[in-house]
Amino acid sequence: MKDLAIVLVSGGMDSCVTAAIAKENYRLALLHVNYSQRTESRELQAFRNIALFYKIPEDRILISNIDYLSKIGGSSLTDMRMDVQDAQLYSKEIPTSYVPFRNTLFLTIAVSWGEVIGAKKIFIGAVEQDSPGYPDCRPSYYKTFNELIKVGTKPTTHIEVETPLIRKSKSEIVKMGISLNAPFHLSWSCYKNTDKACGMCHSCFLRLKAFKEAEVIDPIPYV
């Protein structure tokens, strides 16, 4: 039997492809976190649809609800008083869409679950090149986090975080997803809208650019 891997699936393009990659060699368990983000309901719908696509049994699905990120604020994804920026392609500033320490919070949930269910890997669709300024999308961050897992879990636990997309460009990710039959039509990337993607936020802009460069039509609806 294949080893078990947990995949963090937001419902976005990168996590969708990451699930497709992990499925090549592992049995999958899928984790989704609701954190009171603007598009929470739409992201959850995308997650559910991706889980159905891969026929993941309910006992290998975990949906975690945390609301304190919205109480903390500091991000345009969780603080409704802040505007979601249009894409700032050449800015050196950390985008307002950065959610403070978010990936660490998500990964700790995954490690806790993984230690109980016997997972060997945790997959996350972090991308360094197309996430400028996000501190938790750098290879050095994941190297350090894997050291934390070693010292913070039982001696019999052997879990490692994998970031198969971290050095890929978005267009490479699209091409990889196509080759693996990743269900892009079920994914959702927009930071603003839940019906038709805005096409203007940082996430939409990078997604549209990637599909254009890959010479593939993006199957989700845009305004």
Backbone as JSON, one array per atom type, in Angstrom:
{
  "sequence": "MKDLAIVLVSGGMDSCVTAAIAKENYRLALLHVNYSQRTESRELQAFRNIALFYKIPEDRILISNIDYLSKIGGSSLTDMRMDVQDAQLYSKEIPTSYVPFRNTLFLTIAVSWGEVIGAKKIFIGAVEQDSPGYPDCRPSYYKTFNELIKVGTKPTTHIEVETPLIRKSKSEIVKMGISLNAPFHLSWSCYKNTDKACGMCHSCFLRLKAFKEAEVIDPIPYV",
  "N": [[0.83, -1.19, 0.0], [0.44, 2.26, -0.73], [2.22, 4.99, 0.84], [0.81, 7.45, 3.08], [-0.15, 10.78, 2.42], [-0.66, 14.14, 3.38], [-2.35, 16.75, 1.84], [-2.4, 20.2, 1.62], [-5.11, 21.94, 0.66], [-6.28, 24.71, -0.69], [-8.07, 25.26, -2.59], [-7.29, 26.69, -4.68], [-5.36, 27.27, -7.74], [-2.64, 26.4, -7.52], [-2.62, 24.63, -5.32], [-4.35, 22.76, -6.27], [-2.92, 21.59, -8.4], [-0.8, 20.62, -6.91], [-2.04, 18.61, -5.41], [-2.57, 16.84, -7.5], [0.03, 16.11, -8.2], [0.94, 14.88, -5.82], [-0.76, 12.69, -5.74], [0.29, 10.95, -7.54], [2.11, 9.29, -6.25], [1.25, 8.75, -3.67], [-1.27, 7.85, -1.21], [-3.99, 9.98, -0.61], [-4.77, 12.46, 1.83], [-6.79, 15.19, 2.53], [-6.53, 18.56, 3.53], [-8.25, 21.44, 4.51], [-8.5, 24.87, 5.35], [-10.66, 27.09, 6.83], [-10.54, 30.49, 7.33], [-11.92, 32.81, 7.83], [-11.62, 34.33, 5.55], [-12.17, 36.53, 2.71], [-13.26, 35.15, 0.47], [-14.14, 32.76, 1.49], [-16.35, 30.91, 1.39], [-16.46, 30.24, -1.32], [-13.95, 29.16, -1.79], [-14.07, 26.94, -0.14], [-16.06, 25.5, -1.44], [-14.68, 24.93, -3.82], [-12.64, 23.31, -2.77], [-14.15, 21.12, -1.8], [-15.14, 20.13, -4.23], [-12.8, 19.38, -5.54], [-11.91, 17.39, -3.82], [-13.96, 15.51, -4.22], [-13.5, 14.96, -6.92], [-11.1, 13.55, -6.78], [-11.95, 11.44, -5.34], [-11.73, 11.23, -2.5], [-12.06, 9.7, 0.59], [-14.33, 10.45, 3.32], [-13.16, 10.14, 5.84], [-10.59, 10.86, 5.39], [-10.55, 13.53, 5.02], [-10.16, 16.75, 6.23], [-11.59, 19.59, 7.51], [-10.82, 22.55, 8.8], [-11.69, 25.12, 11.07], [-10.83, 28.35, 11.76], [-11.02, 31.43, 13.35], [-9.55, 33.5, 14.27], [-7.66, 34.84, 12.72], [-9.02, 36.75, 11.28], [-9.77, 38.39, 13.34], [-7.33, 39.28, 14.22], [-6.45, 40.59, 11.91], [-4.78, 42.81, 9.59], [-4.41, 41.99, 7.01], [-5.6, 42.2, 3.67], [-7.16, 40.13, 2.91], [-8.49, 39.2, 5.11], [-9.36, 41.35, 6.6], [-11.98, 43.36, 6.29], [-12.03, 46.07, 6.1], [-9.9, 46.84, 4.67], [-8.78, 47.39, 1.33], [-8.66, 45.08, -1.38], [-5.82, 44.85, -3.22], [-5.25, 45.7, -6.67], [-3.24, 43.88, -9.03], [0.16, 44.29, -8.3], [2.63, 44.28, -10.02], [5.37, 44.95, -10.23], [6.12, 45.8, -7.78], [8.1, 46.03, -4.83], [7.24, 45.73, -2.33], [5.72, 43.87, 0.37], [2.74, 42.29, -0.5], [-0.62, 43.43, 0.33], [-2.22, 41.29, 0.58], [-0.89, 39.37, 1.94], [-1.12, 37.19, 4.65], [-0.48, 37.34, 7.99], [1.84, 35.02, 9.08], [0.4, 32.83, 8.21], [0.79, 30.35, 6.73], [2.28, 28.87, 8.51], [0.49, 28.4, 10.59], [-1.38, 26.81, 9.26], [0.21, 24.62, 8.52], [0.93, 23.58, 11.02], [-1.48, 22.51, 11.89], [-1.73, 20.5, 9.99], [0.52, 18.9, 10.61], [-0.15, 18.02, 13.2], [-2.44, 16.47, 12.65], [-1.32, 14.69, 10.83], [0.49, 13.28, 12.43], [-1.23, 11.76, 13.93], [-2.68, 10.2, 12.05], [-0.73, 8.87, 10.71], [0.67, 9.92, 8.51], [3.22, 10.42, 6.04], [4.16, 12.48, 4.52], [3.66, 16.0, 3.98], [2.1, 17.99, 1.74], [2.37, 21.15, 0.21], [1.32, 23.87, -1.78], [3.2, 26.01, -2.19], [4.72, 28.79, -3.82], [7.59, 30.33, -4.79], [8.56, 32.17, -6.78], [6.36, 33.55, -7.91], [5.19, 34.74, -5.78], [5.89, 37.37, -4.57], [7.73, 38.67, -1.9], [6.36, 37.25, 0.07], [7.01, 35.9, 3.08], [6.64, 33.27, 3.92], [6.81, 31.65, 1.72], [9.23, 30.79, 0.86], [12.07, 28.71, 0.11], [13.9, 28.44, 2.29], [12.31, 28.85, 4.5], [10.72, 26.51, 4.6], [12.66, 24.56, 4.9], [13.53, 25.17, 7.47], [11.13, 24.76, 8.85], [10.78, 22.02, 8.59], [12.81, 21.12, 10.23], [11.78, 21.93, 12.66], [9.58, 20.2, 12.88], [10.9, 17.78, 13.3], [12.01, 18.11, 15.88], [9.78, 18.59, 17.36], [7.9, 16.56, 17.42], [6.84, 13.13, 18.1], [9.42, 10.63, 18.61], [8.97, 8.47, 16.95], [7.61, 9.51, 14.86], [7.69, 10.46, 11.51], [7.56, 12.85, 9.53], [7.53, 14.94, 6.71], [7.59, 18.1, 5.12], [6.7, 18.8, 1.83], [7.4, 20.74, -1.06], [6.57, 20.9, -4.01], [6.23, 22.76, -6.05], [7.69, 25.02, -5.59], [9.84, 26.31, -6.84], [8.91, 26.73, -9.35], [7.54, 28.46, -12.22], [4.42, 30.17, -12.75], [3.32, 29.53, -15.26], [4.64, 27.17, -15.86], [3.52, 25.6, -13.89], [0.85, 25.48, -14.72], [1.17, 24.01, -17.11], [2.18, 21.63, -16.06], [-0.01, 20.85, -14.53], [-1.92, 20.37, -16.54], [-0.74, 18.18, -17.81], [-1.08, 16.3, -15.83], [-3.74, 16.04, -15.61], [-5.06, 17.74, -13.81], [-7.82, 19.15, -12.07], [-8.5, 21.96, -13.12], [-10.79, 23.36, -13.72], [-12.36, 23.19, -11.51], [-11.16, 24.69, -9.6], [-10.4, 27.72, -7.68], [-9.24, 31.0, -7.61], [-9.49, 33.73, -7.14], [-9.16, 36.66, -5.13], [-11.16, 38.41, -4.45], [-13.87, 37.97, -5.42], [-16.77, 35.74, -5.49], [-18.39, 34.7, -7.41], [-17.87, 35.37, -10.25], [-14.54, 35.5, -11.26], [-12.41, 38.29, -10.5], [-10.28, 39.11, -12.11], [-8.38, 41.07, -11.76], [-7.08, 41.23, -9.28], [-4.06, 40.32, -7.48], [-3.75, 37.52, -7.47], [-5.55, 36.62, -9.48], [-4.49, 37.97, -11.71], [-1.91, 36.81, -12.02], [-2.67, 34.19, -12.49], [-4.18, 34.34, -14.91], [-2.2, 35.34, -16.61], [-0.41, 33.19, -16.54], [-1.88, 31.07, -17.73], [-2.18, 32.17, -20.28], [0.51, 32.33, -21.14], [1.08, 29.64, -21.15], [-0.46, 28.88, -23.21], [-3.07, 27.95, -22.95], [-6.56, 27.77, -22.36], [-8.09, 29.34, -19.66], [-10.35, 27.72, -17.6], [-12.2, 28.8, -15.76], [-14.85, 31.19, -14.89], [-14.65, 34.71, -15.64], [-15.11, 38.18, -14.76]],
  "CA": [[0.0, 0.0, 0.0], [1.17, 3.52, -0.79], [2.24, 5.82, 2.03], [-0.22, 8.48, 3.15], [0.31, 12.16, 2.4], [-1.66, 15.19, 3.54], [-2.18, 17.89, 0.93], [-3.14, 21.4, 1.96], [-5.83, 22.36, -0.55], [-7.08, 25.92, -0.51], [-9.03, 25.33, -3.69], [-6.65, 27.47, -5.74], [-4.68, 26.6, -8.84], [-1.4, 25.75, -7.1], [-2.91, 23.47, -4.46], [-4.99, 21.77, -7.15], [-1.83, 20.88, -9.09], [-0.04, 19.9, -5.87], [-2.78, 17.37, -5.14], [-2.36, 15.94, -8.64], [1.4, 15.61, -8.08], [1.01, 13.96, -4.68], [-1.53, 11.49, -6.04], [1.1, 10.04, -8.35], [2.9, 8.36, -5.43], [0.73, 8.62, -2.31], [-2.69, 7.96, -0.87], [-4.17, 11.37, -0.21], [-5.68, 13.04, 2.81], [-6.85, 16.6, 2.16], [-6.8, 19.52, 4.6], [-8.68, 22.79, 4.12], [-8.68, 25.73, 6.52], [-11.45, 28.32, 6.74], [-9.97, 31.45, 8.29], [-12.72, 34.03, 7.7], [-11.17, 35.12, 4.4], [-13.26, 37.1, 1.91], [-13.85, 34.18, -0.44], [-14.15, 31.49, 2.23], [-17.38, 29.97, 0.92], [-16.12, 29.77, -2.67], [-12.77, 28.3, -1.66], [-14.53, 25.68, 0.44], [-16.73, 24.79, -2.53], [-13.63, 24.4, -4.7], [-12.01, 22.2, -2.05], [-15.07, 19.97, -1.81], [-15.21, 19.6, -5.58], [-11.53, 18.71, -5.82], [-11.93, 16.15, -3.04], [-14.84, 14.58, -4.94], [-12.82, 14.58, -8.16], [-10.09, 12.54, -6.46], [-12.62, 10.36, -4.59], [-11.13, 11.14, -1.18], [-13.08, 9.33, 1.58], [-14.55, 11.48, 4.35], [-12.24, 10.0, 6.97], [-9.3, 11.44, 5.02], [-10.8, 14.94, 4.76], [-10.26, 17.57, 7.44], [-11.88, 21.0, 7.31], [-10.57, 23.22, 10.08], [-12.23, 26.48, 11.12], [-10.18, 29.26, 12.7], [-11.52, 32.79, 13.06], [-8.74, 34.54, 14.91], [-6.91, 35.63, 11.75], [-9.82, 37.93, 10.95], [-9.73, 39.26, 14.52], [-6.0, 39.9, 14.21], [-6.43, 41.52, 10.78], [-3.48, 43.05, 8.98], [-4.4, 41.47, 5.64], [-6.8, 42.54, 2.91], [-7.98, 38.93, 2.75], [-9.25, 38.93, 6.34], [-9.84, 42.61, 7.17], [-12.87, 43.94, 5.28], [-11.81, 47.52, 6.01], [-8.8, 47.04, 3.72], [-9.09, 47.07, -0.06], [-7.8, 44.12, -2.06], [-5.08, 45.56, -4.25], [-5.02, 45.15, -7.99], [-1.9, 43.33, -9.13], [1.29, 45.22, -8.25], [3.59, 43.33, -10.58], [6.78, 45.32, -10.06], [6.33, 46.32, -6.44], [9.0, 45.28, -3.95], [6.59, 45.66, -1.03], [4.91, 42.69, 0.63], [1.35, 42.63, -0.84], [-1.58, 43.47, 1.45], [-2.87, 39.97, 0.65], [-0.13, 38.52, 2.87], [-1.78, 36.95, 5.93], [0.65, 37.11, 8.89], [2.2, 33.69, 9.6], [-0.69, 31.92, 7.88], [1.2, 29.0, 6.35], [2.74, 28.18, 9.72], [-0.71, 27.94, 11.29], [-1.95, 25.7, 8.48], [1.11, 23.47, 8.59], [0.87, 22.95, 12.34], [-2.68, 21.67, 11.88], [-1.41, 19.32, 9.17], [1.44, 18.04, 11.35], [-0.91, 17.38, 14.28], [-3.28, 15.45, 12.03], [-0.44, 13.69, 10.23], [1.06, 12.45, 13.49], [-2.27, 10.84, 14.38], [-3.11, 9.26, 11.0], [0.43, 8.16, 10.16], [1.13, 10.47, 7.23], [4.67, 10.53, 5.87], [4.45, 13.74, 3.85], [2.67, 17.07, 3.89], [2.34, 18.74, 0.51], [1.8, 22.49, 0.15], [1.58, 24.46, -3.09], [3.89, 27.3, -2.1], [5.47, 29.17, -5.02], [8.44, 31.48, -4.46], [8.76, 33.14, -7.87], [5.17, 34.35, -8.16], [4.66, 35.25, -4.51], [6.95, 38.28, -4.14], [7.65, 39.24, -0.57], [5.71, 36.4, 1.06], [8.09, 35.23, 3.81], [6.38, 31.84, 4.11], [6.84, 30.95, 0.42], [10.64, 30.66, 0.5], [12.64, 27.4, 0.46], [14.54, 28.47, 3.6], [11.25, 28.72, 5.49], [10.3, 25.1, 4.7], [13.78, 23.82, 5.48], [13.47, 25.41, 8.91], [9.93, 24.14, 9.4], [11.02, 20.57, 8.69], [13.62, 20.92, 11.44], [10.85, 22.06, 13.79], [8.81, 18.95, 12.96], [11.77, 16.74, 13.87], [12.21, 18.29, 17.32], [8.52, 18.84, 18.03], [6.99, 15.42, 17.33], [7.34, 11.9, 18.73], [10.57, 10.04, 17.91], [8.5, 7.52, 15.94], [6.94, 10.26, 13.79], [8.59, 10.88, 10.43], [6.77, 13.65, 8.59], [8.31, 15.97, 6.03], [6.83, 18.97, 4.23], [7.18, 18.83, 0.44], [6.95, 21.91, -1.82], [6.97, 20.54, -5.37], [6.09, 23.87, -7.0], [8.24, 26.23, -5.01], [10.75, 26.99, -7.77], [8.27, 26.75, -10.66], [6.76, 29.63, -12.61], [2.99, 29.85, -12.86], [3.04, 28.87, -16.54], [5.11, 25.78, -15.7], [2.53, 24.92, -13.05], [-0.29, 25.19, -15.6], [1.55, 22.92, -18.02], [2.27, 20.41, -15.24], [-1.38, 20.47, -14.2], [-2.54, 19.8, -17.74], [-0.17, 16.84, -18.04], [-1.55, 15.4, -14.78], [-5.21, 16.1, -15.6], [-5.53, 18.45, -12.62], [-9.14, 19.73, -12.38], [-8.47, 23.42, -13.04], [-12.16, 23.89, -13.83], [-12.96, 23.17, -10.18], [-10.36, 25.53, -8.7], [-10.78, 29.14, -7.53], [-8.06, 31.75, -7.2], [-9.76, 35.16, -6.95], [-9.15, 37.17, -3.76], [-12.26, 39.34, -4.23], [-15.22, 37.56, -5.79], [-17.16, 34.34, -5.32], [-19.2, 34.25, -8.55], [-16.95, 35.43, -11.37], [-13.25, 36.02, -10.8], [-12.29, 39.7, -10.84], [-9.3, 39.3, -13.17], [-7.53, 42.22, -11.48], [-6.28, 41.05, -8.07], [-2.74, 39.72, -7.71], [-3.9, 36.1, -7.77], [-6.18, 36.5, -10.8], [-3.56, 38.45, -12.73], [-0.88, 35.8, -12.23], [-3.31, 33.01, -13.07], [-4.48, 34.63, -16.31], [-0.9, 35.44, -17.3], [0.15, 31.84, -16.65], [-2.61, 30.32, -18.76], [-1.86, 32.76, -21.59], [1.86, 31.9, -21.49], [1.03, 28.19, -21.41], [-1.32, 28.74, -24.4], [-4.22, 27.15, -22.54], [-7.68, 28.61, -21.93], [-8.48, 29.18, -18.26], [-11.75, 27.28, -17.66], [-13.12, 29.41, -14.79], [-15.44, 32.44, -15.42], [-14.16, 36.01, -15.19], [-15.99, 39.33, -15.0]],
  "C": [[0.88, 1.25, 0.0], [1.15, 4.23, 0.56], [1.17, 6.9, 1.93], [0.42, 9.86, 3.18], [-0.87, 13.09, 2.59], [-1.34, 16.3, 2.55], [-3.03, 19.04, 1.44], [-3.79, 21.93, 0.68], [-6.71, 23.56, -0.22], [-8.25, 25.95, -1.47], [-8.46, 26.09, -4.86], [-5.89, 26.61, -6.74], [-3.47, 25.8, -8.36], [-1.67, 24.52, -6.24], [-3.6, 22.36, -5.25], [-3.94, 20.92, -7.87], [-1.0, 20.07, -8.09], [-0.72, 18.59, -5.5], [-2.57, 16.36, -6.26], [-0.96, 15.32, -8.6], [1.5, 14.56, -6.97], [0.32, 12.64, -4.98], [-0.75, 10.48, -6.87], [1.76, 8.95, -7.5], [2.34, 8.08, -4.04], [-0.78, 8.46, -2.29], [-2.89, 9.35, -0.27], [-5.13, 11.53, 0.97], [-5.65, 14.54, 2.56], [-7.26, 17.47, 3.35], [-7.18, 20.86, 4.0], [-8.92, 23.6, 5.38], [-9.53, 26.94, 6.13], [-10.91, 29.29, 7.78], [-10.63, 32.83, 8.17], [-12.19, 34.94, 6.6], [-12.37, 35.54, 3.55], [-14.01, 36.04, 1.08], [-13.94, 32.79, 0.19], [-15.12, 30.49, 1.66], [-17.02, 29.4, -0.45], [-14.9, 28.86, -2.64], [-13.16, 26.94, -1.09], [-15.25, 24.84, -0.61], [-15.72, 24.16, -3.47], [-12.94, 23.2, -4.06], [-12.87, 20.96, -2.11], [-15.11, 19.32, -3.18], [-13.93, 18.86, -5.97], [-11.44, 17.39, -5.06], [-12.81, 15.09, -3.7], [-14.18, 14.07, -6.21], [-11.82, 13.46, -7.91], [-10.64, 11.41, -5.57], [-11.98, 10.13, -3.23], [-12.22, 10.77, -0.17], [-13.15, 10.36, 2.7], [-13.59, 11.36, 5.53], [-10.83, 10.48, 6.65], [-9.49, 12.89, 4.54], [-10.91, 15.66, 6.09], [-10.48, 19.02, 7.03], [-11.79, 21.67, 8.67], [-11.06, 24.66, 10.0], [-11.51, 27.29, 12.18], [-10.62, 30.68, 12.35], [-10.61, 33.88, 13.58], [-7.9, 35.35, 13.93], [-7.69, 36.87, 11.33], [-9.84, 38.91, 12.13], [-8.38, 39.97, 14.62], [-5.9, 40.93, 13.1], [-5.04, 41.64, 10.16], [-3.34, 42.54, 7.56], [-5.69, 41.85, 4.95], [-7.68, 41.32, 2.65], [-8.89, 38.68, 3.95], [-9.84, 40.18, 6.99], [-10.66, 43.34, 6.11], [-12.74, 45.46, 5.18], [-10.67, 47.85, 5.05], [-9.24, 46.66, 2.32], [-8.13, 46.0, -0.57], [-7.13, 44.84, -3.22], [-5.25, 44.88, -5.61], [-3.57, 44.69, -8.05], [-0.84, 44.43, -9.15], [2.53, 44.45, -8.71], [5.04, 43.66, -10.26], [7.07, 45.9, -8.68], [7.25, 45.42, -5.64], [8.41, 45.13, -2.55], [5.85, 44.34, -0.87], [3.45, 43.04, 0.36], [0.44, 42.63, 0.38], [-2.32, 42.15, 1.59], [-2.09, 38.99, 1.54], [-0.89, 38.43, 4.2], [-0.7, 36.55, 6.93], [0.74, 35.68, 9.43], [1.18, 32.6, 9.25], [-0.22, 30.49, 7.59], [1.69, 28.19, 7.55], [1.55, 27.6, 10.49], [-1.32, 26.74, 10.58], [-1.09, 24.44, 8.61], [1.08, 22.79, 9.95], [-0.37, 22.08, 12.49], [-2.39, 20.37, 11.13], [-0.48, 18.36, 9.91], [0.72, 17.31, 12.48], [-1.74, 16.23, 13.74], [-2.41, 14.32, 11.49], [0.17, 12.75, 11.26], [0.06, 11.41, 13.97], [-2.6, 9.79, 13.33], [-1.96, 8.55, 10.32], [0.89, 8.65, 8.8], [2.65, 10.58, 7.21], [5.07, 11.88, 5.26], [3.3, 14.71, 4.03], [3.03, 17.88, 2.66], [1.65, 20.1, 0.6], [2.23, 23.15, -1.15], [2.21, 25.83, -3.04], [4.72, 27.54, -3.35], [6.28, 30.43, -4.7], [8.41, 32.55, -5.53], [7.56, 34.07, -8.04], [4.49, 34.82, -6.89], [5.65, 36.22, -3.9], [6.72, 38.81, -2.74], [6.96, 38.37, 0.47], [6.79, 35.62, 1.81], [7.89, 33.72, 3.91], [6.23, 31.08, 2.78], [8.28, 30.79, -0.08], [11.16, 29.28, 0.9], [13.25, 27.37, 1.86], [13.52, 28.32, 4.73], [10.88, 27.24, 5.69], [11.43, 24.21, 5.21], [13.77, 23.95, 7.0], [12.26, 24.73, 9.54], [10.1, 22.63, 9.54], [11.91, 20.23, 9.89], [12.74, 21.01, 12.68], [10.03, 20.8, 13.97], [9.63, 17.86, 13.66], [11.88, 16.87, 15.39], [10.9, 18.42, 18.08], [7.5, 17.72, 17.96], [7.62, 14.2, 17.99], [8.53, 11.33, 17.94], [10.16, 9.07, 16.8], [7.81, 8.21, 14.76], [7.97, 10.72, 12.76], [7.75, 11.57, 9.35], [7.65, 14.74, 8.0], [7.39, 16.78, 5.12], [7.5, 19.0, 2.86], [6.58, 20.05, -0.27], [7.31, 21.73, -3.3], [6.93, 21.68, -6.38], [6.94, 25.08, -6.66], [9.16, 27.0, -5.96], [10.18, 27.06, -9.19], [7.66, 28.13, -10.94], [5.31, 29.2, -12.73], [2.68, 29.13, -14.17], [3.52, 27.42, -16.53], [4.12, 24.97, -14.88], [1.29, 24.57, -13.86], [0.02, 23.99, -16.49], [1.63, 21.58, -17.27], [0.88, 19.91, -14.89], [-2.11, 19.83, -15.36], [-2.04, 18.38, -17.97], [-0.68, 15.82, -17.03], [-3.08, 15.37, -14.68], [-5.75, 16.72, -14.32], [-6.84, 19.18, -12.96], [-9.17, 21.26, -12.21], [-9.87, 24.03, -13.05], [-12.88, 23.93, -12.48], [-12.28, 24.14, -9.22], [-10.86, 26.97, -8.68], [-9.61, 29.91, -6.96], [-8.33, 33.19, -6.79], [-9.8, 35.54, -5.47], [-10.4, 37.99, -3.42], [-13.64, 38.72, -4.34], [-15.48, 36.08, -5.57], [-18.03, 33.83, -6.46], [-18.39, 34.2, -9.83], [-15.66, 36.09, -10.9], [-13.04, 37.43, -11.33], [-11.31, 39.95, -11.98], [-8.26, 40.37, -12.89], [-6.65, 42.05, -10.24], [-4.99, 40.32, -8.41], [-2.87, 38.26, -8.14], [-4.51, 35.87, -9.15], [-5.21, 36.87, -11.92], [-2.51, 37.39, -13.06], [-1.44, 34.54, -12.87], [-3.58, 33.23, -14.56], [-3.21, 34.7, -17.15], [-0.31, 34.05, -17.54], [-0.55, 31.02, -17.72], [-2.31, 30.84, -20.15], [-0.48, 32.3, -22.06], [1.92, 30.42, -21.82], [0.18, 27.86, -22.64], [-2.47, 27.77, -24.14], [-5.32, 28.1, -22.08], [-8.01, 28.3, -20.48], [-9.98, 28.85, -18.21], [-12.69, 27.95, -16.68], [-13.66, 30.73, -15.36], [-14.83, 33.69, -14.81], [-15.18, 37.1, -15.52], [-15.74, 39.86, -16.4]]
}
